[in-house]
mmCIF file of C-alpha atoms in Angstrom:
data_model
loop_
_atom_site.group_PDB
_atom_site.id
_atom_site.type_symbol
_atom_site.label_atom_id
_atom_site.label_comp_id
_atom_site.label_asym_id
_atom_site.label_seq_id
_atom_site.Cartn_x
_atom_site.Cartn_y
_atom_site.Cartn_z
ATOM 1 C CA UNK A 1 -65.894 -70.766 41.528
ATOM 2 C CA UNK A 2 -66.593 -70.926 37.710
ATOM 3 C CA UNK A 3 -66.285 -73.275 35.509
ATOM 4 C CA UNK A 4 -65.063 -71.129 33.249
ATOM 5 C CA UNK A 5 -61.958 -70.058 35.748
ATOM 6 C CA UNK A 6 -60.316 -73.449 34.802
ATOM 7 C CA UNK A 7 -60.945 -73.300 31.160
ATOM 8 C CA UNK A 8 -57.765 -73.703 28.603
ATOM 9 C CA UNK A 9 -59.111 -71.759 25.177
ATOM 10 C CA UNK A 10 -56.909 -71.305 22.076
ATOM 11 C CA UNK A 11 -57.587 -68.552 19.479
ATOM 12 C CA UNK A 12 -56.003 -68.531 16.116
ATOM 13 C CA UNK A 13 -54.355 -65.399 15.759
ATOM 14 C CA UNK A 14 -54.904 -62.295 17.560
ATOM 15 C CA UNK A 15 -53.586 -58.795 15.147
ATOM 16 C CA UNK A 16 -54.389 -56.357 18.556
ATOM 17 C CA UNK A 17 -51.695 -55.133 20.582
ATOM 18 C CA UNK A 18 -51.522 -54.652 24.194
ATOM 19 C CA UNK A 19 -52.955 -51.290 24.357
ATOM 20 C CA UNK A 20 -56.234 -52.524 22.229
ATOM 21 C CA UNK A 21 -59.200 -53.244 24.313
ATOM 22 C CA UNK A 22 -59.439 -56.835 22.697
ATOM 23 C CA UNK A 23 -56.159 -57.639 24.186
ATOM 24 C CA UNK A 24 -57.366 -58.738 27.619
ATOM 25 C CA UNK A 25 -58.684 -62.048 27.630
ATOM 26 C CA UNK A 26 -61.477 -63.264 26.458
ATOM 27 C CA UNK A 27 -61.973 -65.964 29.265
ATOM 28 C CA UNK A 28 -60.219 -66.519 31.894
ATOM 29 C CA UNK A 29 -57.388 -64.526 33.737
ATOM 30 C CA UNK A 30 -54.643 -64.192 31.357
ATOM 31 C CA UNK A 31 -54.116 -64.355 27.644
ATOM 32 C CA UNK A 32 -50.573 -65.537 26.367
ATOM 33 C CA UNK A 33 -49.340 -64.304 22.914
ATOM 34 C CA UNK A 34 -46.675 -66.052 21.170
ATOM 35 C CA UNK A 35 -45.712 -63.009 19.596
ATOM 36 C CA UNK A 36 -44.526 -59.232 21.237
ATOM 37 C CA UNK A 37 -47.000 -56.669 22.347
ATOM 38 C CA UNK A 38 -49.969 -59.357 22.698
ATOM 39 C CA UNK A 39 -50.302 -60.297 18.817
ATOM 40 C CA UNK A 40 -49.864 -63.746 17.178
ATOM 41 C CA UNK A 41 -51.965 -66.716 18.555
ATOM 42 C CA UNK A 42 -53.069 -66.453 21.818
ATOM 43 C CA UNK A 43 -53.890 -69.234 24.831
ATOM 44 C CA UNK A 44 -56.194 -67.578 27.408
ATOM 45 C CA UNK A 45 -56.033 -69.538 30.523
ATOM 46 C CA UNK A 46 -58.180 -69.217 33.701
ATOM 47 C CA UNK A 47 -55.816 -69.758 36.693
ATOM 48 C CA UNK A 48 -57.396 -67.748 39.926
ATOM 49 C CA UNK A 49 -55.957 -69.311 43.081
ATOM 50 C CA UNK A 50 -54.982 -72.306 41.496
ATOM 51 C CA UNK A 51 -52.368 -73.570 39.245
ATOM 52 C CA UNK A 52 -53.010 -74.283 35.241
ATOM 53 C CA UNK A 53 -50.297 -76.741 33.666
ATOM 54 C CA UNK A 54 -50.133 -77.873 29.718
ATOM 55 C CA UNK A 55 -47.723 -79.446 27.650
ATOM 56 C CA UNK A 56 -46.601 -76.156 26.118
ATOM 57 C CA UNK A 57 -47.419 -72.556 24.491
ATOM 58 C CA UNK A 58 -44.541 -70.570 23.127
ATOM 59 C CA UNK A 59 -45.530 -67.202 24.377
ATOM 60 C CA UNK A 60 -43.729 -63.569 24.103
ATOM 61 C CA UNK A 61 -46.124 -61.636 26.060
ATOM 62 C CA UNK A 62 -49.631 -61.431 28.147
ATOM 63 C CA UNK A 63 -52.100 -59.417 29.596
ATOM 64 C CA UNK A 64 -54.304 -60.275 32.482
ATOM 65 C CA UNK A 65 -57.650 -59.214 33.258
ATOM 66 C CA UNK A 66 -58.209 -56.125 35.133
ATOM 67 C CA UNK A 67 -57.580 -56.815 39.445
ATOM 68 C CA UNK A 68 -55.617 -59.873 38.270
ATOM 69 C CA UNK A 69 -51.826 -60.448 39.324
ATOM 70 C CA UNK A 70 -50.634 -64.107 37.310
ATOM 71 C CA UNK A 71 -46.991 -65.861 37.888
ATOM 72 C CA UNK A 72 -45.773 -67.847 34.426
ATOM 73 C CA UNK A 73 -43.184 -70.696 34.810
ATOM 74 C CA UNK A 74 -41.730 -72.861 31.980
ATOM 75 C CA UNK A 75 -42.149 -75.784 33.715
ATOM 76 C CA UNK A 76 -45.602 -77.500 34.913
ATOM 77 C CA UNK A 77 -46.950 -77.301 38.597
ATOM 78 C CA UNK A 78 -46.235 -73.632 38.917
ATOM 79 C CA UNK A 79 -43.048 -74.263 41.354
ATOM 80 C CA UNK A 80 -39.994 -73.590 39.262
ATOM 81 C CA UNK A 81 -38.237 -71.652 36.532
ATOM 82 C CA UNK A 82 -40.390 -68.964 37.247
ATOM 83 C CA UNK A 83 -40.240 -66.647 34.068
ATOM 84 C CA UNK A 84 -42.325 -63.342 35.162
ATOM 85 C CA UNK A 85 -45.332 -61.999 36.942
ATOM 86 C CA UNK A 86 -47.562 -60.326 34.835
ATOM 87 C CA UNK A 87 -49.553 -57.557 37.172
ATOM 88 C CA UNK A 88 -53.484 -55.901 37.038
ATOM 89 C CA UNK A 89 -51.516 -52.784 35.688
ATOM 90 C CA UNK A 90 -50.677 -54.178 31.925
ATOM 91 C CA UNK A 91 -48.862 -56.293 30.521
ATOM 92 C CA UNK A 92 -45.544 -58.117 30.110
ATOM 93 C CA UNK A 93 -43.320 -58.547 27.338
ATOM 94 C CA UNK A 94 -41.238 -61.330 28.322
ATOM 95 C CA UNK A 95 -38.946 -63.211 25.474
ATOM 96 C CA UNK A 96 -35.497 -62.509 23.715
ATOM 97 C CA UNK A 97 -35.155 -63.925 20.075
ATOM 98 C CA UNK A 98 -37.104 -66.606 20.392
ATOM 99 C CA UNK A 99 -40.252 -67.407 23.111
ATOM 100 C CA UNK A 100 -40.408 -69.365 26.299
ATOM 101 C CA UNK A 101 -41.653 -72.040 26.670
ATOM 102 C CA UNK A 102 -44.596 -71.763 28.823
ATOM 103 C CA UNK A 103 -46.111 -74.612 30.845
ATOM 104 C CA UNK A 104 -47.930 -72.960 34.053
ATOM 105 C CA UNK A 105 -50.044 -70.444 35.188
ATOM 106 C CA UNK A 106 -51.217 -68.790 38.471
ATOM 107 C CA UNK A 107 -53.062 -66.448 39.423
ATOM 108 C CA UNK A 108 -54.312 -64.414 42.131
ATOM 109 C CA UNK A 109 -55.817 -60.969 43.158
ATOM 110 C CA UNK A 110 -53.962 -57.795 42.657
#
């Protein structure tokens, strides 16, 4: 495994959307947008067979990386209030009015 596979990154702000080819993530398996349609700041997060946990990113979408399948959860350790899986096919728009508050990622192949 990587290093890299582990790695928490945050971006500034991201103006793509989810159909731009800088939307996927720059490291790691999944990027998390606070904002719809993968724009606003962005966490990427590298979480292949293994579970990522943080304090907390507000996030309204994400895209994974291409053969990549993640699970998002609001809570840390990956094992409850699951919020959505986010498959190798696109992405995920995920909030109402306001974000969730994401704590965990995993990932695994598509």
């Amino acid at each position: 495994m990587h290093f890299a596979l582990y790695t928490l990154a945050i971006a500034a702000t991201a103006w793509a959307n989810c159909s731009n080819p800088s939307a996927p993530p720059d490291t790691g398996d999944i990027a998390l947008y606070a904002d719809d349609n993968c724009s606003g700041g962005y966490l990427n997060v590298g979480a292949f067979n293994t579970c990522q946990s943080w304090m907390d990113f507000d996030a309204c979408s994400a895209i994974t990386r291409p053969g990549v399948t993640c699970d998002i959860f609001t809570t840390q350790g990956c094992n409850d209030e699951f919020v959505v899986t986010v498959d190798s096919t696109g992405y995920r728009s995920f909030c109402g009015l306001i974000s969730d508050h994401i704590r965990s990622v995993q990932c695994f192949s598509a």
